[in-house]
Amino acid sequence: MMQSMKYWLSEHPSIVNFRWSQSFGSTWPFLFSSIAIYVVAAITLHCLLSLVLPKRRRVPHGPILAIHSLCVSLVSTIIFVGMLLSAAADIRDTRWLWHRTKTISTPFQWFLCFPLGTRPSGRVFFWSYVFYLSRFLHLFRTFFTILHRRKLTFFHLFNQSILLCMSFLWLEFSQSFQVLAILLATLLYSVVYGYRFWTAIGLRSACFPFEVNCQMMLLGCNLVCHFGVLFLHFLKGGCNGMGAWGFNSVLNGVILWFFVSRHLRKRNVDDISGHGGSSFARSRGSSAPEIKSE
């Protein structure tokens, strides 16, 4: 069983021989057109519903949210296991080359920092590509939110578009830290969307803001790892794809600023209105902002 899993998730020829440049969706026009279509479609749907239906009337969605959450959780679990097995295989096959670089001497350093000259091919980049494609599955939740909650915010569109863009940059520039970032993100996606499926089918929810706590855990882990990347880059001889890493870090900072400002503004409104417990209650009943992957 384990050997079969290893073969299909890390040793299959299509995985070992993967090349980003030869893959569907690997061009800049595809990325920009996808984001443009997504934004225009979301705004159009929101405007049409505002014209046709009363403002507070929700569109029934049936079990589609539960099915979507289950699909995202299963896909994220597969990506996590595949990336973990592929990373172990790549470490096994390339470890003998590490003595030629000043940057890498341990597997953990490899997770944080790719050697200079790394190309987007092979096992881990195959699963990075699958993660990139899975971001399109996440986009559907925007339309479910519009139908069910009759709500569309700039932050939601910006957040989803940036996450798609960042996963593209990981592949395009063979960015360091992406293996660990994908492992952390898919682990939390599998848990959080599994929890969303659990509550969507009517089972009991957690007695604390589960999704927000998971998001803060991911942000904290990513922040610590960013310092490790900087240390290896400046003191150990350089990491690959640091230009894209810097750009992604700026985008992550913008998303974090949006998230924190919205959260603080929401809490202040609750405190002023004298319903301090309502924020906690809503955090259980509504979806948290999309979890950031890096």
PDB file of C-alpha atoms in Angstrom:
ATOM      1  CA  MET A   1       0.000   0.000   0.000  1.00  0.00           C
ATOM      2  CA  MET A   2       2.722   2.466   1.012  1.00  0.00           C
ATOM      3  CA  GLN A   3       4.894   1.564  -1.965  1.00  0.00           C
ATOM      4  CA  SER A   4       1.963   2.032  -4.324  1.00  0.00           C
ATOM      5  CA  MET A   5       1.232   5.443  -2.775  1.00  0.00           C
ATOM      6  CA  LYS A   6       4.873   6.483  -3.138  1.00  0.00           C
ATOM      7  CA  TYR A   7       4.865   5.479  -6.792  1.00  0.00           C
ATOM      8  CA  TRP A   8       1.671   7.317  -7.728  1.00  0.00           C
ATOM      9  CA  LEU A   9       2.464  10.428  -5.696  1.00  0.00           C
ATOM     10  CA  SER A  10       6.227  10.825  -6.162  1.00  0.00           C
ATOM     11  CA  GLU A  11       7.732   8.310  -8.591  1.00  0.00           C
ATOM     12  CA  HIS A  12       5.313   8.333 -11.510  1.00  0.00           C
ATOM     13  CA  PRO A  13       7.070   9.440 -14.748  1.00  0.00           C
ATOM     14  CA  SER A  14       4.669  12.372 -15.238  1.00  0.00           C
ATOM     15  CA  ILE A  15       5.702  13.665 -11.808  1.00  0.00           C
ATOM     16  CA  VAL A  16       9.433  13.016 -12.071  1.00  0.00           C
ATOM     17  CA  ASN A  17       9.636  14.490 -15.591  1.00  0.00           C
ATOM     18  CA  PHE A  18       7.396  17.491 -14.927  1.00  0.00           C
ATOM     19  CA  ARG A  19       8.346  20.767 -16.659  1.00  0.00           C
ATOM     20  CA  TRP A  20       6.577  24.010 -15.735  1.00  0.00           C
ATOM     21  CA  SER A  21       7.268  25.641 -19.106  1.00  0.00           C
ATOM     22  CA  GLN A  22       5.371  22.858 -20.902  1.00  0.00           C
ATOM     23  CA  SER A  23       2.321  22.919 -18.629  1.00  0.00           C
ATOM     24  CA  PHE A  24      -1.158  24.337 -19.080  1.00  0.00           C
ATOM     25  CA  GLY A  25      -1.560  27.787 -17.527  1.00  0.00           C
ATOM     26  CA  SER A  26       2.158  28.570 -17.377  1.00  0.00           C
ATOM     27  CA  THR A  27       2.026  31.875 -19.290  1.00  0.00           C
ATOM     28  CA  TRP A  28       1.564  35.439 -18.044  1.00  0.00           C
ATOM     29  CA  PRO A  29      -1.389  36.131 -20.409  1.00  0.00           C
ATOM     30  CA  PHE A  30      -3.198  33.121 -18.963  1.00  0.00           C
ATOM     31  CA  LEU A  31      -2.665  34.395 -15.404  1.00  0.00           C
ATOM     32  CA  PHE A  32      -3.805  37.955 -16.114  1.00  0.00           C
ATOM     33  CA  SER A  33      -6.791  36.876 -18.205  1.00  0.00           C
ATOM     34  CA  SER A  34      -7.872  34.381 -15.514  1.00  0.00           C
ATOM     35  CA  ILE A  35      -7.781  37.033 -12.797  1.00  0.00           C
ATOM     36  CA  ALA A  36      -9.610  39.530 -15.029  1.00  0.00           C
ATOM     37  CA  ILE A  37     -12.351  37.016 -15.894  1.00  0.00           C
ATOM     38  CA  TYR A  38     -12.716  36.087 -12.215  1.00  0.00           C
ATOM     39  CA  VAL A  39     -13.066  39.700 -11.050  1.00  0.00           C
ATOM     40  CA  VAL A  40     -15.455  40.692 -13.857  1.00  0.00           C
ATOM     41  CA  ALA A  41     -17.611  37.577 -13.351  1.00  0.00           C
ATOM     42  CA  ALA A  42     -17.849  38.124  -9.583  1.00  0.00           C
ATOM     43  CA  ILE A  43     -18.775  41.811  -9.920  1.00  0.00           C
ATOM     44  CA  THR A  44     -21.283  41.050 -12.694  1.00  0.00           C
ATOM     45  CA  LEU A  45     -23.007  38.349 -10.635  1.00  0.00           C
ATOM     46  CA  HIS A  46     -23.165  40.635  -7.601  1.00  0.00           C
ATOM     47  CA  CYS A  47     -24.648  43.508  -9.643  1.00  0.00           C
ATOM     48  CA  LEU A  48     -27.206  41.286 -11.384  1.00  0.00           C
ATOM     49  CA  LEU A  49     -28.424  39.855  -8.095  1.00  0.00           C
ATOM     50  CA  SER A  50     -28.670  43.368  -6.643  1.00  0.00           C
ATOM     51  CA  LEU A  51     -30.884  44.433  -9.553  1.00  0.00           C
ATOM     52  CA  VAL A  52     -33.094  41.337  -9.660  1.00  0.00           C
ATOM     53  CA  LEU A  53     -33.511  40.328  -6.008  1.00  0.00           C
ATOM     54  CA  PRO A  54     -34.204  42.255  -2.792  1.00  0.00           C
ATOM     55  CA  LYS A  55     -31.062  43.271  -0.957  1.00  0.00           C
ATOM     56  CA  ARG A  56     -31.344  40.825   1.941  1.00  0.00           C
ATOM     57  CA  ARG A  57     -32.754  37.881   0.029  1.00  0.00           C
ATOM     58  CA  ARG A  58     -30.354  34.966  -0.219  1.00  0.00           C
ATOM     59  CA  VAL A  59     -30.184  32.453  -3.043  1.00  0.00           C
ATOM     60  CA  PRO A  60     -30.554  28.846  -1.828  1.00  0.00           C
ATOM     61  CA  HIS A  61     -27.402  26.852  -2.472  1.00  0.00           C
ATOM     62  CA  GLY A  62     -28.372  23.404  -1.192  1.00  0.00           C
ATOM     63  CA  PRO A  63     -25.438  21.080  -0.485  1.00  0.00           C
ATOM     64  CA  ILE A  64     -23.035  22.811  -2.872  1.00  0.00           C
ATOM     65  CA  LEU A  65     -21.053  24.536  -0.106  1.00  0.00           C
ATOM     66  CA  ALA A  66     -20.585  21.260   1.727  1.00  0.00           C
ATOM     67  CA  ILE A  67     -19.506  19.505  -1.477  1.00  0.00           C
ATOM     68  CA  HIS A  68     -17.065  22.300  -2.311  1.00  0.00           C
ATOM     69  CA  SER A  69     -15.554  22.214   1.193  1.00  0.00           C
ATOM     70  CA  LEU A  70     -15.171  18.434   1.005  1.00  0.00           C
ATOM     71  CA  CYS A  71     -13.493  18.658  -2.416  1.00  0.00           C
ATOM     72  CA  VAL A  72     -11.032  21.337  -1.273  1.00  0.00           C
ATOM     73  CA  SER A  73     -10.214  19.346   1.868  1.00  0.00           C
ATOM     74  CA  LEU A  74      -9.561  16.140  -0.092  1.00  0.00           C
ATOM     75  CA  VAL A  75      -7.519  17.887  -2.794  1.00  0.00           C
ATOM     76  CA  SER A  76      -5.456  19.687  -0.138  1.00  0.00           C
ATOM     77  CA  THR A  77      -4.792  16.398   1.657  1.00  0.00           C
ATOM     78  CA  ILE A  78      -3.582  14.787  -1.576  1.00  0.00           C
ATOM     79  CA  ILE A  79      -1.300  17.754  -2.317  1.00  0.00           C
ATOM     80  CA  PHE A  80       0.098  17.658   1.226  1.00  0.00           C
ATOM     81  CA  VAL A  81       0.906  13.931   1.065  1.00  0.00           C
ATOM     82  CA  GLY A  82       2.257  14.202  -2.489  1.00  0.00           C
ATOM     83  CA  MET A  83       4.468  17.170  -1.655  1.00  0.00           C
ATOM     84  CA  LEU A  84       5.766  15.485   1.493  1.00  0.00           C
ATOM     85  CA  LEU A  85       6.685  12.268  -0.337  1.00  0.00           C
ATOM     86  CA  SER A  86       8.161  14.190  -3.276  1.00  0.00           C
ATOM     87  CA  ALA A  87      10.240  16.400  -0.985  1.00  0.00           C
ATOM     88  CA  ALA A  88      11.625  13.309   0.753  1.00  0.00           C
ATOM     89  CA  ALA A  89      12.474  11.763  -2.629  1.00  0.00           C
ATOM     90  CA  ASP A  90      14.164  14.944  -3.904  1.00  0.00           C
ATOM     91  CA  ILE A  91      16.206  15.263  -0.718  1.00  0.00           C
ATOM     92  CA  ARG A  92      17.295  11.632  -1.122  1.00  0.00           C
ATOM     93  CA  ASP A  93      18.280  12.107  -4.778  1.00  0.00           C
ATOM     94  CA  THR A  94      20.003  15.514  -4.546  1.00  0.00           C
ATOM     95  CA  ARG A  95      21.577  15.506  -1.094  1.00  0.00           C
ATOM     96  CA  TRP A  96      24.960  14.492  -2.494  1.00  0.00           C
ATOM     97  CA  LEU A  97      25.050  17.786  -4.435  1.00  0.00           C
ATOM     98  CA  TRP A  98      24.567  19.993  -1.379  1.00  0.00           C
ATOM     99  CA  HIS A  99      28.265  20.085  -0.509  1.00  0.00           C
ATOM    100  CA  ARG A 100      28.802  22.128  -3.691  1.00  0.00           C
ATOM    101  CA  THR A 101      26.647  24.960  -2.327  1.00  0.00           C
ATOM    102  CA  LYS A 102      27.289  27.163   0.679  1.00  0.00           C
ATOM    103  CA  THR A 103      23.592  27.565   1.366  1.00  0.00           C
ATOM    104  CA  ILE A 104      22.297  24.081   2.124  1.00  0.00           C
ATOM    105  CA  SER A 105      23.629  21.511   4.545  1.00  0.00           C
ATOM    106  CA  THR A 106      20.446  20.088   6.111  1.00  0.00           C
ATOM    107  CA  PRO A 107      16.994  19.075   4.808  1.00  0.00           C
ATOM    108  CA  PHE A 108      15.335  21.907   6.764  1.00  0.00           C
ATOM    109  CA  GLN A 109      17.564  24.458   5.003  1.00  0.00           C
ATOM    110  CA  TRP A 110      16.502  22.932   1.673  1.00  0.00           C
ATOM    111  CA  PHE A 111      12.851  23.459   2.650  1.00  0.00           C
ATOM    112  CA  LEU A 112      13.594  27.148   3.216  1.00  0.00           C
ATOM    113  CA  CYS A 113      16.112  27.856   0.478  1.00  0.00           C
ATOM    114  CA  PHE A 114      16.548  26.419  -3.009  1.00  0.00           C
ATOM    115  CA  PRO A 115      20.125  26.619  -4.362  1.00  0.00           C
ATOM    116  CA  LEU A 116      20.795  29.292  -6.960  1.00  0.00           C
ATOM    117  CA  GLY A 117      20.015  28.080 -10.459  1.00  0.00           C
ATOM    118  CA  THR A 118      17.109  25.795  -9.449  1.00  0.00           C
ATOM    119  CA  ARG A 119      14.720  25.163 -12.356  1.00  0.00           C
ATOM    120  CA  PRO A 120      10.946  24.583 -12.025  1.00  0.00           C
ATOM    121  CA  SER A 121      10.977  20.900 -12.917  1.00  0.00           C
ATOM    122  CA  GLY A 122      10.642  17.609 -11.111  1.00  0.00           C
ATOM    123  CA  ARG A 123       8.608  16.268  -8.237  1.00  0.00           C
ATOM    124  CA  VAL A 124       8.083  19.192  -5.845  1.00  0.00           C
ATOM    125  CA  PHE A 125       7.335  21.572  -8.695  1.00  0.00           C
ATOM    126  CA  PHE A 126       4.707  19.156 -10.003  1.00  0.00           C
ATOM    127  CA  TRP A 127       2.873  19.442  -6.687  1.00  0.00           C
ATOM    128  CA  SER A 128       3.443  23.184  -6.645  1.00  0.00           C
ATOM    129  CA  TYR A 129       1.721  23.200 -10.038  1.00  0.00           C
ATOM    130  CA  VAL A 130      -1.188  21.139  -8.666  1.00  0.00           C
ATOM    131  CA  PHE A 131      -1.422  23.626  -5.794  1.00  0.00           C
ATOM    132  CA  TYR A 132      -1.531  26.462  -8.360  1.00  0.00           C
ATOM    133  CA  LEU A 133      -4.383  24.732 -10.196  1.00  0.00           C
ATOM    134  CA  SER A 134      -6.199  24.125  -6.907  1.00  0.00           C
ATOM    135  CA  ARG A 135      -6.341  27.896  -6.385  1.00  0.00           C
ATOM    136  CA  PHE A 136      -8.943  27.981  -9.184  1.00  0.00           C
ATOM    137  CA  LEU A 137     -11.095  25.619  -7.125  1.00  0.00           C
ATOM    138  CA  HIS A 138     -10.886  28.111  -4.237  1.00  0.00           C
ATOM    139  CA  LEU A 139     -12.201  30.877  -6.505  1.00  0.00           C
ATOM    140  CA  PHE A 140     -15.618  29.231  -6.706  1.00  0.00           C
ATOM    141  CA  ARG A 141     -16.217  30.067  -3.050  1.00  0.00           C
ATOM    142  CA  THR A 142     -16.459  33.745  -4.024  1.00  0.00           C
ATOM    143  CA  PHE A 143     -19.534  33.024  -6.136  1.00  0.00           C
ATOM    144  CA  PHE A 144     -21.070  30.869  -3.390  1.00  0.00           C
ATOM    145  CA  THR A 145     -20.560  33.757  -0.960  1.00  0.00           C
ATOM    146  CA  ILE A 146     -22.247  36.179  -3.353  1.00  0.00           C
ATOM    147  CA  LEU A 147     -25.233  33.863  -3.785  1.00  0.00           C
ATOM    148  CA  HIS A 148     -25.617  32.921  -0.138  1.00  0.00           C
ATOM    149  CA  ARG A 149     -24.576  36.060   1.726  1.00  0.00           C
ATOM    150  CA  ARG A 150     -25.260  38.637  -1.020  1.00  0.00           C
ATOM    151  CA  LYS A 151     -21.903  40.169  -0.154  1.00  0.00           C
ATOM    152  CA  LEU A 152     -18.788  41.045  -2.166  1.00  0.00           C
ATOM    153  CA  THR A 153     -15.848  43.008  -0.800  1.00  0.00           C
ATOM    154  CA  PHE A 154     -12.716  44.425  -2.367  1.00  0.00           C
ATOM    155  CA  PHE A 155     -10.625  42.532   0.187  1.00  0.00           C
ATOM    156  CA  HIS A 156     -12.072  39.185  -0.905  1.00  0.00           C
ATOM    157  CA  LEU A 157     -11.410  39.799  -4.607  1.00  0.00           C
ATOM    158  CA  PHE A 158      -7.929  41.188  -3.902  1.00  0.00           C
ATOM    159  CA  ASN A 159      -7.026  38.345  -1.551  1.00  0.00           C
ATOM    160  CA  GLN A 160      -8.081  35.577  -3.936  1.00  0.00           C
ATOM    161  CA  SER A 161      -6.394  37.232  -6.931  1.00  0.00           C
ATOM    162  CA  ILE A 162      -3.131  37.757  -5.056  1.00  0.00           C
ATOM    163  CA  LEU A 163      -3.035  34.174  -3.793  1.00  0.00           C
ATOM    164  CA  LEU A 164      -3.430  32.931  -7.367  1.00  0.00           C
ATOM    165  CA  CYS A 165      -0.713  35.306  -8.539  1.00  0.00           C
ATOM    166  CA  MET A 166       1.687  34.216  -5.780  1.00  0.00           C
ATOM    167  CA  SER A 167       1.299  30.515  -6.564  1.00  0.00           C
ATOM    168  CA  PHE A 168       2.133  31.351 -10.197  1.00  0.00           C
ATOM    169  CA  LEU A 169       5.264  33.264  -9.151  1.00  0.00           C
ATOM    170  CA  TRP A 170       6.469  30.329  -7.075  1.00  0.00           C
ATOM    171  CA  LEU A 171       6.673  28.249 -10.235  1.00  0.00           C
ATOM    172  CA  GLU A 172       7.769  30.935 -12.664  1.00  0.00           C
ATOM    173  CA  PHE A 173      10.824  31.926 -10.593  1.00  0.00           C
ATOM    174  CA  SER A 174      11.482  28.666  -8.685  1.00  0.00           C
ATOM    175  CA  GLN A 175      10.983  30.621  -5.492  1.00  0.00           C
ATOM    176  CA  SER A 176      12.556  29.415  -2.260  1.00  0.00           C
ATOM    177  CA  PHE A 177      10.353  28.455   0.710  1.00  0.00           C
ATOM    178  CA  GLN A 178       7.465  27.307  -1.483  1.00  0.00           C
ATOM    179  CA  VAL A 179       7.702  23.635  -0.443  1.00  0.00           C
ATOM    180  CA  LEU A 180       7.288  24.436   3.245  1.00  0.00           C
ATOM    181  CA  ALA A 181       4.654  27.093   2.477  1.00  0.00           C
ATOM    182  CA  ILE A 182       2.580  24.598   0.475  1.00  0.00           C
ATOM    183  CA  LEU A 183       2.898  21.945   3.178  1.00  0.00           C
ATOM    184  CA  LEU A 184       1.706  24.380   5.848  1.00  0.00           C
ATOM    185  CA  ALA A 185      -1.103  25.786   3.696  1.00  0.00           C
ATOM    186  CA  THR A 186      -2.475  22.446   2.475  1.00  0.00           C
ATOM    187  CA  LEU A 187      -2.354  20.981   5.979  1.00  0.00           C
ATOM    188  CA  LEU A 188      -4.497  23.839   7.260  1.00  0.00           C
ATOM    189  CA  TYR A 189      -6.745  23.821   4.191  1.00  0.00           C
ATOM    190  CA  SER A 190      -7.480  20.135   4.745  1.00  0.00           C
ATOM    191  CA  VAL A 191      -8.369  20.793   8.389  1.00  0.00           C
ATOM    192  CA  VAL A 192     -10.303  24.050   7.918  1.00  0.00           C
ATOM    193  CA  TYR A 193     -12.307  22.930   4.892  1.00  0.00           C
ATOM    194  CA  GLY A 194     -12.929  19.599   6.576  1.00  0.00           C
ATOM    195  CA  TYR A 195     -14.327  21.612   9.493  1.00  0.00           C
ATOM    196  CA  ARG A 196     -16.451  23.678   7.086  1.00  0.00           C
ATOM    197  CA  PHE A 197     -17.839  20.457   5.606  1.00  0.00           C
ATOM    198  CA  TRP A 198     -18.495  19.187   9.130  1.00  0.00           C
ATOM    199  CA  THR A 199     -20.544  22.264  10.059  1.00  0.00           C
ATOM    200  CA  ALA A 200     -22.208  22.550   6.624  1.00  0.00           C
ATOM    201  CA  ILE A 201     -23.867  19.143   7.032  1.00  0.00           C
ATOM    202  CA  GLY A 202     -25.283  20.265  10.362  1.00  0.00           C
ATOM    203  CA  LEU A 203     -22.814  18.836  12.855  1.00  0.00           C
ATOM    204  CA  ARG A 204     -21.703  20.717  15.946  1.00  0.00           C
ATOM    205  CA  SER A 205     -19.239  23.597  15.504  1.00  0.00           C
ATOM    206  CA  ALA A 206     -16.268  24.391  17.740  1.00  0.00           C
ATOM    207  CA  CYS A 207     -16.729  26.434  20.918  1.00  0.00           C
ATOM    208  CA  PHE A 208     -14.027  28.908  19.807  1.00  0.00           C
ATOM    209  CA  PRO A 209     -13.234  30.822  16.556  1.00  0.00           C
ATOM    210  CA  PHE A 210     -11.592  27.805  14.919  1.00  0.00           C
ATOM    211  CA  GLU A 211     -10.910  29.211  11.448  1.00  0.00           C
ATOM    212  CA  VAL A 212      -9.474  32.528  12.650  1.00  0.00           C
ATOM    213  CA  ASN A 213      -7.166  30.702  15.069  1.00  0.00           C
ATOM    214  CA  CYS A 214      -5.942  28.458  12.246  1.00  0.00           C
ATOM    215  CA  GLN A 215      -5.276  31.485  10.069  1.00  0.00           C
ATOM    216  CA  MET A 216      -3.262  33.198  12.787  1.00  0.00           C
ATOM    217  CA  MET A 217      -1.232  29.999  13.351  1.00  0.00           C
ATOM    218  CA  LEU A 218      -0.374  29.888   9.648  1.00  0.00           C
ATOM    219  CA  LEU A 219       0.629  33.559   9.616  1.00  0.00           C
ATOM    220  CA  GLY A 220       2.846  33.044  12.656  1.00  0.00           C
ATOM    221  CA  CYS A 221       4.609  30.007  11.146  1.00  0.00           C
ATOM    222  CA  ASN A 222       5.160  31.826   7.858  1.00  0.00           C
ATOM    223  CA  LEU A 223       6.601  34.856   9.657  1.00  0.00           C
ATOM    224  CA  VAL A 224       9.155  32.730  11.528  1.00  0.00           C
ATOM    225  CA  CYS A 225      10.130  30.919   8.315  1.00  0.00           C
ATOM    226  CA  HIS A 226      10.615  34.223   6.464  1.00  0.00           C
ATOM    227  CA  PHE A 227      13.351  35.151   8.933  1.00  0.00           C
ATOM    228  CA  GLY A 228      14.993  31.789   8.218  1.00  0.00           C
ATOM    229  CA  VAL A 229      14.930  32.467   4.472  1.00  0.00           C
ATOM    230  CA  LEU A 230      16.523  35.888   4.977  1.00  0.00           C
ATOM    231  CA  PHE A 231      19.225  34.393   7.192  1.00  0.00           C
ATOM    232  CA  LEU A 232      20.151  31.731   4.633  1.00  0.00           C
ATOM    233  CA  HIS A 233      20.067  34.199   1.748  1.00  0.00           C
ATOM    234  CA  PHE A 234      22.314  36.859   3.251  1.00  0.00           C
ATOM    235  CA  LEU A 235      24.627  34.751   5.391  1.00  0.00           C
ATOM    236  CA  LYS A 236      24.839  31.444   3.510  1.00  0.00           C
ATOM    237  CA  GLY A 237      25.422  32.456  -0.098  1.00  0.00           C
ATOM    238  CA  GLY A 238      22.010  33.211  -1.612  1.00  0.00           C
ATOM    239  CA  CYS A 239      18.654  31.537  -2.294  1.00  0.00           C
ATOM    240  CA  ASN A 240      16.902  31.119  -5.611  1.00  0.00           C
ATOM    241  CA  GLY A 241      13.940  33.295  -6.618  1.00  0.00           C
ATOM    242  CA  MET A 242      14.457  35.989  -3.976  1.00  0.00           C
ATOM    243  CA  GLY A 243      13.067  38.711  -6.230  1.00  0.00           C
ATOM    244  CA  ALA A 244       9.734  36.886  -6.392  1.00  0.00           C
ATOM    245  CA  TRP A 245      10.016  36.150  -2.655  1.00  0.00           C
ATOM    246  CA  GLY A 246      10.378  39.865  -1.917  1.00  0.00           C
ATOM    247  CA  PHE A 247       7.405  40.736  -4.113  1.00  0.00           C
ATOM    248  CA  ASN A 248       5.302  38.032  -2.469  1.00  0.00           C
ATOM    249  CA  SER A 249       6.332  39.299   0.960  1.00  0.00           C
ATOM    250  CA  VAL A 250       5.068  42.782   0.090  1.00  0.00           C
ATOM    251  CA  LEU A 251       1.771  41.346  -1.153  1.00  0.00           C
ATOM    252  CA  ASN A 252       1.472  39.253   2.004  1.00  0.00           C
ATOM    253  CA  GLY A 253       2.076  42.374   4.072  1.00  0.00           C
ATOM    254  CA  VAL A 254      -0.761  44.163   2.261  1.00  0.00           C
ATOM    255  CA  ILE A 255      -3.116  41.216   2.801  1.00  0.00           C
ATOM    256  CA  LEU A 256      -2.120  41.018   6.476  1.00  0.00           C
ATOM    257  CA  TRP A 257      -2.780  44.762   6.881  1.00  0.00           C
ATOM    258  CA  PHE A 258      -6.237  44.365   5.320  1.00  0.00           C
ATOM    259  CA  PHE A 259      -7.016  41.373   7.526  1.00  0.00           C
ATOM    260  CA  VAL A 260      -5.888  42.985  10.792  1.00  0.00           C
ATOM    261  CA  SER A 261      -7.581  46.329  10.043  1.00  0.00           C
ATOM    262  CA  ARG A 262     -10.869  44.617   9.197  1.00  0.00           C
ATOM    263  CA  HIS A 263     -10.696  42.476  12.318  1.00  0.00           C
ATOM    264  CA  LEU A 264      -9.924  45.435  14.585  1.00  0.00           C
ATOM    265  CA  ARG A 265     -12.612  47.593  12.959  1.00  0.00           C
ATOM    266  CA  LYS A 266     -15.162  44.823  13.436  1.00  0.00           C
ATOM    267  CA  ARG A 267     -14.246  44.412  17.093  1.00  0.00           C
ATOM    268  CA  ASN A 268     -14.457  48.169  17.706  1.00  0.00           C
ATOM    269  CA  VAL A 269     -17.953  48.277  16.202  1.00  0.00           C
ATOM    270  CA  ASP A 270     -19.010  45.398  18.437  1.00  0.00           C
ATOM    271  CA  ASP A 271     -17.576  47.094  21.538  1.00  0.00           C
ATOM    272  CA  ILE A 272     -19.292  50.400  20.755  1.00  0.00           C
ATOM    273  CA  SER A 273     -22.639  48.703  20.161  1.00  0.00           C
ATOM    274  CA  GLY A 274     -22.319  46.936  23.504  1.00  0.00           C
ATOM    275  CA  HIS A 275     -22.403  43.421  22.093  1.00  0.00           C
ATOM    276  CA  GLY A 276     -18.910  42.177  22.824  1.00  0.00           C
ATOM    277  CA  GLY A 277     -19.955  38.537  22.464  1.00  0.00           C
ATOM    278  CA  SER A 278     -21.454  38.991  19.018  1.00  0.00           C
ATOM    279  CA  SER A 279     -18.068  39.044  17.296  1.00  0.00           C
ATOM    280  CA  PHE A 280     -17.255  35.620  18.745  1.00  0.00           C
ATOM    281  CA  ALA A 281     -20.622  34.260  17.725  1.00  0.00           C
ATOM    282  CA  ARG A 282     -20.270  35.531  14.164  1.00  0.00           C
ATOM    283  CA  SER A 283     -16.753  34.079  13.890  1.00  0.00           C
ATOM    284  CA  ARG A 284     -18.339  30.654  14.439  1.00  0.00           C
ATOM    285  CA  GLY A 285     -21.219  31.155  12.056  1.00  0.00           C
ATOM    286  CA  SER A 286     -19.475  32.825   9.135  1.00  0.00           C
ATOM    287  CA  SER A 287     -16.517  31.952   6.984  1.00  0.00           C
ATOM    288  CA  ALA A 288     -13.179  33.444   7.891  1.00  0.00           C
ATOM    289  CA  PRO A 289     -11.201  35.252   5.205  1.00  0.00           C
ATOM    290  CA  GLU A 290      -9.376  32.915   2.850  1.00  0.00           C
ATOM    291  CA  ILE A 291      -6.326  31.422   4.523  1.00  0.00           C
ATOM    292  CA  LYS A 292      -3.124  32.860   3.154  1.00  0.00           C
ATOM    293  CA  SER A 293      -0.648  30.346   1.839  1.00  0.00           C
ATOM    294  CA  GLU A 294       2.561  32.203   2.176  1.00  0.00           C
TER     295      GLU A 294
END
